[in-house]
Amino acid sequence: MSTQSQSHAFHHLSSQQTIDFFHSNIEKGLTAEDIATRYETYGWNELIVKPGQPAWLKFLLQFHQPLLYILLIAGAVKASLGSLTNAAVIWGVTVLNAVIGYVQEAKAEGAIASLAQAVVTETTVLRDGQLLQVPSRDLVPGDIVLLTSGDKVPADVRLVQTRNLQIDESALTGESVPVEKSTQSLATDTVLAERTNMAYAGSFVTFGQGRGVIVAIANATEVGKISQSMEERTNLSTPLTRKFARFSRILLYGILTLATLTFTIGLAQGETWVYMFEAAVALAVSAIPEGLPAVVTITLAIGVNRMAQRHAIIRKLPAVESLGSATIVCSDKTGTLTENQMTVQAIYAGRQHYQVSGGGYSPKGEITKAGHNNKQTPFEDGLPQAIETCLTAGVLCNDSQLKHTGEHWVVIGDPTEGALITSAAKADLSQAGLAATNPRLDSIPFESEYQYMASLHDAESRVIYVKGSVEALLSRCTHMVDFSGQIIPLEREEIDQAVNLMTAQALRVLAFAQKRVEPHQHAIDHDHIETDLVFLGLQGMIDPPRPEAIAAVHSCQTAGIQIKMITGDHIATAQAIAQRMGIQKTAAVLAFEGQKLATMDDFELSQAVSAGDVFARVAPAQKLRLVEALQTKGEIVAMTGDGVNDAPALKQADIGIAMGKGGTEVAREAADMLLTDDNFASIEAAVEEGRTVYQNLRKAIAFLLPVNGGESMTILISALLARDLPILSLQVLWLNMINSLTMTVPLAFEPKSNGSMQQPPRHPKEPLITRKLLHRILLVSLFNWILIFGMFEWAKFTTGDVAIARTMAIQSLVAARIVYLLSISQLGISLLSFARRRCTSITNAPILLLGIAGAVVLQIVFSQWSVMNTLFETAPLTWNQWLICLLPMVPMIPWAIMANLIDPSHKSKAV
């Protein structure tokens, strides 16, 4: 066996020939020694794709921005005129902008890539005779893997056993319909799309089960060969960044038009073209928000990391923004809104009702008969045959296990199945003992399409045990077991009453049945379950709501987000849980069943989906209709899902949310976001972070653009009035890049505001700069213009030194900016609230304070260091002049308050 073995035509070899080729064993798999050797030979099962753009090209592309073209051209013209110092500074600032953009994009790409790698895909593999769950990257050629519905195929596999196995290979072959698989050998020249005995890496199991031997991993797989010709690249483009790009282009045209007009009018008034070119360059530079692209990238990257810390991993960056606009969250019940720690509390078997004590997965507790006075009465003659058979069915038709770890019992597998094992243990029926006396011969895994699981066992006779939803099983039952274990005709009305009794207590109800078959039968399929089942009983279990999910539901509702529960559970159970969680919009929970939804036309469904709080017994295909109906009404929909058939709904939703723990790989691939803890509270946290990201970006715009507006107005009017420019192009670059970035980047780290989840969702078509935000920008720009122009003219008049006048104008502007920054930051809001005694503590904002301190130090260097005086044509200031520069901080306070009144979106309700 060599590294070249992976190129063999394994579809042509028989199953046994393939197993022998890799020296494997279908019953035991590989040994630990085999695996260690193969790691050395084949390496890890992970794709090595073609490297993306080289670092130098990524850096050069940072200059590929319309607004930077102006700076590069301005620098070139300055150099041609002999102003090499000015040209060097302009180019230096441009390069600095590129460096910041490059570093932040690299960090953002790295963060998204590392988060993607943090979601580990696991595979069931047979090694040393034991079934294990191992990370897919640990697989080696020759491993025997088990595939079941919902799995992502981890490598190229030659199938050796299949049961109704269907695999979606559309990503590889383009075939839109899942392919039915078999184990038959095929001709050597069979094309890839027709190799029905192979399962290829990256495809998805949509139905059935299979077992096979891995024949190729990593880049030797079919998808690996394709990936080598693809570039590794993370897309950082989002609707918001595209809005910024459009804004930049519009701004570019406006700047060029205004600069050209200024230059032309100045020449017409008799000014020299050198002076007017300086004015035009200064005007262009002043209008460009050079620091804005870097702030956008930083803010999005911080948002992604914050969400990850709150158990929400973003797979697609636009979801960060979409979350802030979500108007409806459609959530599954089990495990998301509830604890997912099931406990059986009631049993109906042999036409009798029983109660089960104890909680969680601990086998401590007992099963007692419920008397007519609703008091528990003990059994007198041991456990009745009917209840023993019902409990046995729950244990044998089961793929999970209970394990005792330290002081706790935990479920390896499905929580519902763990509850069934626990209830049987309370009657002294052990899983190991029952499995030994009733060995399993075959099974049909649970499929949402059928709503049941079945298993064939070899006991005193061959018997099929079935568990599933009440509707799925009762429609297939003709008889039932009475108290003594005798088979009698099915009493459907009595069973329905028992179901209603349990669901009224918010219990999730599972039904159990059996069917005896011929002694020689070794396998089962759905046809064997279709009819003639014998009803054994019901088990009702509770899955209590998560306390944090109840609080999260309330928080979402306060934020104007509707919560709708979509579940496969019984309607009464779903209504009871919804009532306890406060999901309903009115006094009573309005619920619809899947069967009723199926009979509705589009208009009726649209009405139902708007009015309804709970949708029970919903098939996965109906989820897609519900999402489409909500979107038709203009809603922004977040949808949770974990099953194979949830994928279409997850893709259709504006934000598809998959479960990181219990979800299938198919659902994960379709989703925009993964919940690492499968908890609804994490959805609420992600929405909150999404709103915070957008709020912080708006703060950055509200802070940056008024400076550009004030500078532009100052230069434009000065040029048109033929007066000395109060601020030069290089000084503008200093303000727009160095000072602005130092003070704006901390806004990206701003914590969520107290009112972020008390406001209605933002409309997704809301413009980047709203009317109120535009009014705010114009108002503060006016203040900045008055300040720069007024301070410059006053200082020039009193000192007679233009350099000092310009320096004082700049320092006054920065001092006023500090006050304005505080007015839109959480720190300033908490300071004001503290002063008004509306709160007892001040927000901890070390990054913002560090940014302000950094800006102050840089401004001192800007005016007091001789090197900076030479580069930027500034002058050192005296103590008195510094104090004068601080005076504008006072009038900025009422001006900032006015701005907050015009555009209150940047302040908390505390203000």
PDB file of N, CA, C and O in Angstrom, residues 350-393:
ATOM      1  N   GLY A 350     -51.469  -0.522  29.379  1.00  0.00           N
ATOM      2  CA  GLY A 350     -52.492  -1.464  29.847  1.00  0.00           C
ATOM      3  C   GLY A 350     -53.742  -0.764  30.330  1.00  0.00           C
ATOM      4  O   GLY A 350     -54.396  -1.224  31.274  1.00  0.00           O
ATOM      5  N   ARG A 351     -54.069   0.352  29.724  1.00  0.00           N
ATOM      6  CA  ARG A 351     -55.264   1.139  30.031  1.00  0.00           C
ATOM      7  C   ARG A 351     -55.229   1.729  31.443  1.00  0.00           C
ATOM      8  O   ARG A 351     -56.264   2.057  32.005  1.00  0.00           O
ATOM      9  N   GLN A 352     -54.000   1.857  31.991  1.00  0.00           N
ATOM     10  CA  GLN A 352     -53.828   2.420  33.325  1.00  0.00           C
ATOM     11  C   GLN A 352     -52.842   3.592  33.275  1.00  0.00           C
ATOM     12  O   GLN A 352     -51.961   3.637  32.423  1.00  0.00           O
ATOM     13  N   HIS A 353     -52.984   4.516  34.239  1.00  0.00           N
ATOM     14  CA  HIS A 353     -52.093   5.660  34.340  1.00  0.00           C
ATOM     15  C   HIS A 353     -51.114   5.463  35.485  1.00  0.00           C
ATOM     16  O   HIS A 353     -51.482   4.989  36.564  1.00  0.00           O
ATOM     17  N   TYR A 354     -49.856   5.859  35.242  1.00  0.00           N
ATOM     18  CA  TYR A 354     -48.814   5.723  36.255  1.00  0.00           C
ATOM     19  C   TYR A 354     -48.043   7.045  36.354  1.00  0.00           C
ATOM     20  O   TYR A 354     -47.979   7.817  35.389  1.00  0.00           O
ATOM     21  N   GLN A 355     -47.466   7.265  37.505  1.00  0.00           N
ATOM     22  CA  GLN A 355     -46.627   8.437  37.716  1.00  0.00           C
ATOM     23  C   GLN A 355     -45.208   7.995  38.044  1.00  0.00           C
ATOM     24  O   GLN A 355     -45.006   6.956  38.666  1.00  0.00           O
ATOM     25  N   VAL A 356     -44.237   8.821  37.615  1.00  0.00           N
ATOM     26  CA  VAL A 356     -42.820   8.499  37.803  1.00  0.00           C
ATOM     27  C   VAL A 356     -42.184   9.620  38.612  1.00  0.00           C
ATOM     28  O   VAL A 356     -42.304  10.799  38.257  1.00  0.00           O
ATOM     29  N   SER A 357     -41.502   9.259  39.682  1.00  0.00           N
ATOM     30  CA  SER A 357     -40.834  10.260  40.516  1.00  0.00           C
ATOM     31  C   SER A 357     -39.374  10.400  40.094  1.00  0.00           C
ATOM     32  O   SER A 357     -38.849   9.617  39.308  1.00  0.00           O
ATOM     33  N   GLY A 358     -38.685  11.386  40.676  1.00  0.00           N
ATOM     34  CA  GLY A 358     -37.284  11.632  40.330  1.00  0.00           C
ATOM     35  C   GLY A 358     -37.163  12.663  39.232  1.00  0.00           C
ATOM     36  O   GLY A 358     -38.148  13.044  38.588  1.00  0.00           O
ATOM     37  N   GLY A 359     -35.937  13.140  39.029  1.00  0.00           N
ATOM     38  CA  GLY A 359     -35.691  14.150  38.011  1.00  0.00           C
ATOM     39  C   GLY A 359     -34.371  13.925  37.306  1.00  0.00           C
ATOM     40  O   GLY A 359     -33.483  13.232  37.817  1.00  0.00           O
ATOM     41  N   GLY A 360     -34.229  14.532  36.131  1.00  0.00           N
ATOM     42  CA  GLY A 360     -32.985  14.388  35.371  1.00  0.00           C
ATOM     43  C   GLY A 360     -32.789  12.959  34.876  1.00  0.00           C
ATOM     44  O   GLY A 360     -33.749  12.218  34.669  1.00  0.00           O
ATOM     45  N   TYR A 361     -31.521  12.577  34.736  1.00  0.00           N
ATOM     46  CA  TYR A 361     -31.213  11.244  34.204  1.00  0.00           C
ATOM     47  C   TYR A 361     -30.786  10.255  35.288  1.00  0.00           C
ATOM     48  O   TYR A 361     -30.362   9.149  34.981  1.00  0.00           O
ATOM     49  N   SER A 362     -30.893  10.652  36.532  1.00  0.00           N
ATOM     50  CA  SER A 362     -30.557   9.733  37.625  1.00  0.00           C
ATOM     51  C   SER A 362     -31.618   8.643  37.713  1.00  0.00           C
ATOM     52  O   SER A 362     -32.819   8.926  37.674  1.00  0.00           O
ATOM     53  N   PRO A 363     -31.219   7.372  37.860  1.00  0.00           N
ATOM     54  CA  PRO A 363     -32.199   6.280  37.952  1.00  0.00           C
ATOM     55  C   PRO A 363     -32.903   6.204  39.300  1.00  0.00           C
ATOM     56  O   PRO A 363     -33.666   5.266  39.540  1.00  0.00           O
ATOM     57  N   LYS A 364     -32.666   7.164  40.175  1.00  0.00           N
ATOM     58  CA  LYS A 364     -33.341   7.181  41.467  1.00  0.00           C
ATOM     59  C   LYS A 364     -34.776   7.666  41.276  1.00  0.00           C
ATOM     60  O   LYS A 364     -35.019   8.700  40.668  1.00  0.00           O
ATOM     61  N   GLY A 365     -35.708   6.904  41.817  1.00  0.00           N
ATOM     62  CA  GLY A 365     -37.121   7.225  41.675  1.00  0.00           C
ATOM     63  C   GLY A 365     -37.917   5.944  41.551  1.00  0.00           C
ATOM     64  O   GLY A 365     -37.353   4.840  41.489  1.00  0.00           O
ATOM     65  N   GLU A 366     -39.215   6.065  41.501  1.00  0.00           N
ATOM     66  CA  GLU A 366     -40.055   4.874  41.379  1.00  0.00           C
ATOM     67  C   GLU A 366     -41.275   5.165  40.540  1.00  0.00           C
ATOM     68  O   GLU A 366     -41.677   6.318  40.362  1.00  0.00           O
ATOM     69  N   ILE A 367     -41.850   4.082  40.041  1.00  0.00           N
ATOM     70  CA  ILE A 367     -43.073   4.166  39.239  1.00  0.00           C
ATOM     71  C   ILE A 367     -44.224   3.665  40.090  1.00  0.00           C
ATOM     72  O   ILE A 367     -44.166   2.556  40.638  1.00  0.00           O
ATOM     73  N   THR A 368     -45.250   4.483  40.219  1.00  0.00           N
ATOM     74  CA  THR A 368     -46.395   4.125  41.042  1.00  0.00           C
ATOM     75  C   THR A 368     -47.682   4.375  40.280  1.00  0.00           C
ATOM     76  O   THR A 368     -47.745   5.221  39.373  1.00  0.00           O
ATOM     77  N   LYS A 369     -48.711   3.637  40.670  1.00  0.00           N
ATOM     78  CA  LYS A 369     -49.999   3.763  40.007  1.00  0.00           C
ATOM     79  C   LYS A 369     -50.738   4.972  40.533  1.00  0.00           C
ATOM     80  O   LYS A 369     -50.737   5.238  41.734  1.00  0.00           O
ATOM     81  N   ALA A 370     -51.350   5.722  39.651  1.00  0.00           N
ATOM     82  CA  ALA A 370     -52.142   6.882  40.048  1.00  0.00           C
ATOM     83  C   ALA A 370     -53.547   6.416  40.395  1.00  0.00           C
ATOM     84  O   ALA A 370     -54.251   5.841  39.553  1.00  0.00           O
ATOM     85  N   GLY A 371     -53.958   6.625  41.652  1.00  0.00           N
ATOM     86  CA  GLY A 371     -55.282   6.196  42.088  1.00  0.00           C
ATOM     87  C   GLY A 371     -56.361   7.148  41.623  1.00  0.00           C
ATOM     88  O   GLY A 371     -56.111   8.193  41.043  1.00  0.00           O
ATOM     89  N   HIS A 372     -57.591   6.776  41.940  1.00  0.00           N
ATOM     90  CA  HIS A 372     -58.721   7.598  41.492  1.00  0.00           C
ATOM     91  C   HIS A 372     -58.749   8.953  42.189  1.00  0.00           C
ATOM     92  O   HIS A 372     -59.285   9.916  41.658  1.00  0.00           O
ATOM     93  N   ASN A 373     -58.177   9.017  43.395  1.00  0.00           N
ATOM     94  CA  ASN A 373     -58.141  10.289  44.111  1.00  0.00           C
ATOM     95  C   ASN A 373     -56.873  11.069  43.806  1.00  0.00           C
ATOM     96  O   ASN A 373     -56.498  11.981  44.521  1.00  0.00           O
ATOM     97  N   ASN A 374     -56.188  10.614  42.728  1.00  0.00           N
ATOM     98  CA  ASN A 374     -54.979  11.279  42.245  1.00  0.00           C
ATOM     99  C   ASN A 374     -53.808  11.144  43.220  1.00  0.00           C
ATOM    100  O   ASN A 374     -52.856  11.884  43.152  1.00  0.00           O
ATOM    101  N   LYS A 375     -53.927  10.186  44.171  1.00  0.00           N
ATOM    102  CA  LYS A 375     -52.817   9.915  45.071  1.00  0.00           C
ATOM    103  C   LYS A 375     -52.068   8.700  44.569  1.00  0.00           C
ATOM    104  O   LYS A 375     -52.651   7.776  43.999  1.00  0.00           O
ATOM    105  N   GLN A 376     -50.783   8.673  44.792  1.00  0.00           N
ATOM    106  CA  GLN A 376     -49.971   7.556  44.327  1.00  0.00           C
ATOM    107  C   GLN A 376     -50.216   6.341  45.216  1.00  0.00           C
ATOM    108  O   GLN A 376     -50.217   6.432  46.441  1.00  0.00           O
ATOM    109  N   THR A 377     -50.407   5.210  44.574  1.00  0.00           N
ATOM    110  CA  THR A 377     -50.581   3.962  45.318  1.00  0.00           C
ATOM    111  C   THR A 377     -49.563   2.961  44.816  1.00  0.00           C
ATOM    112  O   THR A 377     -49.352   2.819  43.616  1.00  0.00           O
ATOM    113  N   PRO A 378     -48.882   2.236  45.718  1.00  0.00           N
ATOM    114  CA  PRO A 378     -47.836   1.303  45.301  1.00  0.00           C
ATOM    115  C   PRO A 378     -48.419   0.054  44.657  1.00  0.00           C
ATOM    116  O   PRO A 378     -49.589  -0.289  44.840  1.00  0.00           O
ATOM    117  N   PHE A 379     -47.570  -0.641  43.863  1.00  0.00           N
ATOM    118  CA  PHE A 379     -47.988  -1.910  43.275  1.00  0.00           C
ATOM    119  C   PHE A 379     -48.018  -2.989  44.361  1.00  0.00           C
ATOM    120  O   PHE A 379     -47.148  -3.044  45.223  1.00  0.00           O
ATOM    121  N   GLU A 380     -48.990  -3.853  44.295  1.00  0.00           N
ATOM    122  CA  GLU A 380     -49.104  -4.915  45.285  1.00  0.00           C
ATOM    123  C   GLU A 380     -48.503  -6.228  44.786  1.00  0.00           C
ATOM    124  O   GLU A 380     -47.976  -7.010  45.567  1.00  0.00           O
ATOM    125  N   ASP A 381     -48.586  -6.456  43.471  1.00  0.00           N
ATOM    126  CA  ASP A 381     -48.127  -7.732  42.916  1.00  0.00           C
ATOM    127  C   ASP A 381     -46.992  -7.557  41.921  1.00  0.00           C
ATOM    128  O   ASP A 381     -46.899  -8.271  40.923  1.00  0.00           O
ATOM    129  N   GLY A 382     -46.106  -6.604  42.155  1.00  0.00           N
ATOM    130  CA  GLY A 382     -44.992  -6.381  41.255  1.00  0.00           C
ATOM    131  C   GLY A 382     -45.398  -5.548  40.053  1.00  0.00           C
ATOM    132  O   GLY A 382     -46.541  -5.116  39.905  1.00  0.00           O
ATOM    133  N   LEU A 383     -44.453  -5.339  39.176  1.00  0.00           N
ATOM    134  CA  LEU A 383     -44.673  -4.482  38.001  1.00  0.00           C
ATOM    135  C   LEU A 383     -45.607  -5.185  37.014  1.00  0.00           C
ATOM    136  O   LEU A 383     -45.342  -6.314  36.587  1.00  0.00           O
ATOM    137  N   PRO A 384     -46.707  -4.547  36.611  1.00  0.00           N
ATOM    138  CA  PRO A 384     -47.621  -5.176  35.654  1.00  0.00           C
ATOM    139  C   PRO A 384     -46.930  -5.464  34.315  1.00  0.00           C
ATOM    140  O   PRO A 384     -46.028  -4.732  33.890  1.00  0.00           O
ATOM    141  N   GLN A 385     -47.384  -6.506  33.653  1.00  0.00           N
ATOM    142  CA  GLN A 385     -46.797  -6.922  32.379  1.00  0.00           C
ATOM    143  C   GLN A 385     -46.898  -5.815  31.335  1.00  0.00           C
ATOM    144  O   GLN A 385     -45.972  -5.585  30.557  1.00  0.00           O
ATOM    145  N   ALA A 386     -48.004  -5.100  31.310  1.00  0.00           N
ATOM    146  CA  ALA A 386     -48.216  -4.077  30.283  1.00  0.00           C
ATOM    147  C   ALA A 386     -47.186  -2.951  30.383  1.00  0.00           C
ATOM    148  O   ALA A 386     -46.610  -2.527  29.377  1.00  0.00           O
ATOM    149  N   ILE A 387     -46.943  -2.479  31.628  1.00  0.00           N
ATOM    150  CA  ILE A 387     -45.992  -1.380  31.776  1.00  0.00           C
ATOM    151  C   ILE A 387     -44.566  -1.866  31.547  1.00  0.00           C
ATOM    152  O   ILE A 387     -43.720  -1.138  31.001  1.00  0.00           O
ATOM    153  N   GLU A 388     -44.286  -3.123  31.914  1.00  0.00           N
ATOM    154  CA  GLU A 388     -42.942  -3.668  31.674  1.00  0.00           C
ATOM    155  C   GLU A 388     -42.651  -3.740  30.175  1.00  0.00           C
ATOM    156  O   GLU A 388     -41.558  -3.400  29.718  1.00  0.00           O
ATOM    157  N   THR A 389     -43.641  -4.144  29.391  1.00  0.00           N
ATOM    158  CA  THR A 389     -43.456  -4.228  27.937  1.00  0.00           C
ATOM    159  C   THR A 389     -43.260  -2.846  27.326  1.00  0.00           C
ATOM    160  O   THR A 389     -42.429  -2.645  26.442  1.00  0.00           O
ATOM    161  N   CYS A 390     -44.031  -1.869  27.836  1.00  0.00           N
ATOM    162  CA  CYS A 390     -43.903  -0.492  27.327  1.00  0.00           C
ATOM    163  C   CYS A 390     -42.517   0.071  27.623  1.00  0.00           C
ATOM    164  O   CYS A 390     -41.890   0.678  26.751  1.00  0.00           O
ATOM    165  N   LEU A 391     -42.026  -0.157  28.850  1.00  0.00           N
ATOM    166  CA  LEU A 391     -40.697   0.323  29.221  1.00  0.00           C
ATOM    167  C   LEU A 391     -39.608  -0.398  28.432  1.00  0.00           C
ATOM    168  O   LEU A 391     -38.615   0.216  28.025  1.00  0.00           O
ATOM    169  N   THR A 392     -39.796  -1.710  28.206  1.00  0.00           N
ATOM    170  CA  THR A 392     -38.820  -2.491  27.437  1.00  0.00           C
ATOM    171  C   THR A 392     -38.700  -1.953  26.013  1.00  0.00           C
ATOM    172  O   THR A 392     -37.596  -1.811  25.465  1.00  0.00           O
ATOM    173  N   ALA A 393     -39.831  -1.621  25.413  1.00  0.00           N
ATOM    174  CA  ALA A 393     -39.805  -1.056  24.055  1.00  0.00           C
ATOM    175  C   ALA A 393     -39.005   0.236  24.023  1.00  0.00           C
ATOM    176  O   ALA A 393     -38.234   0.498  23.093  1.00  0.00           O
TER     177      ALA A 393
END
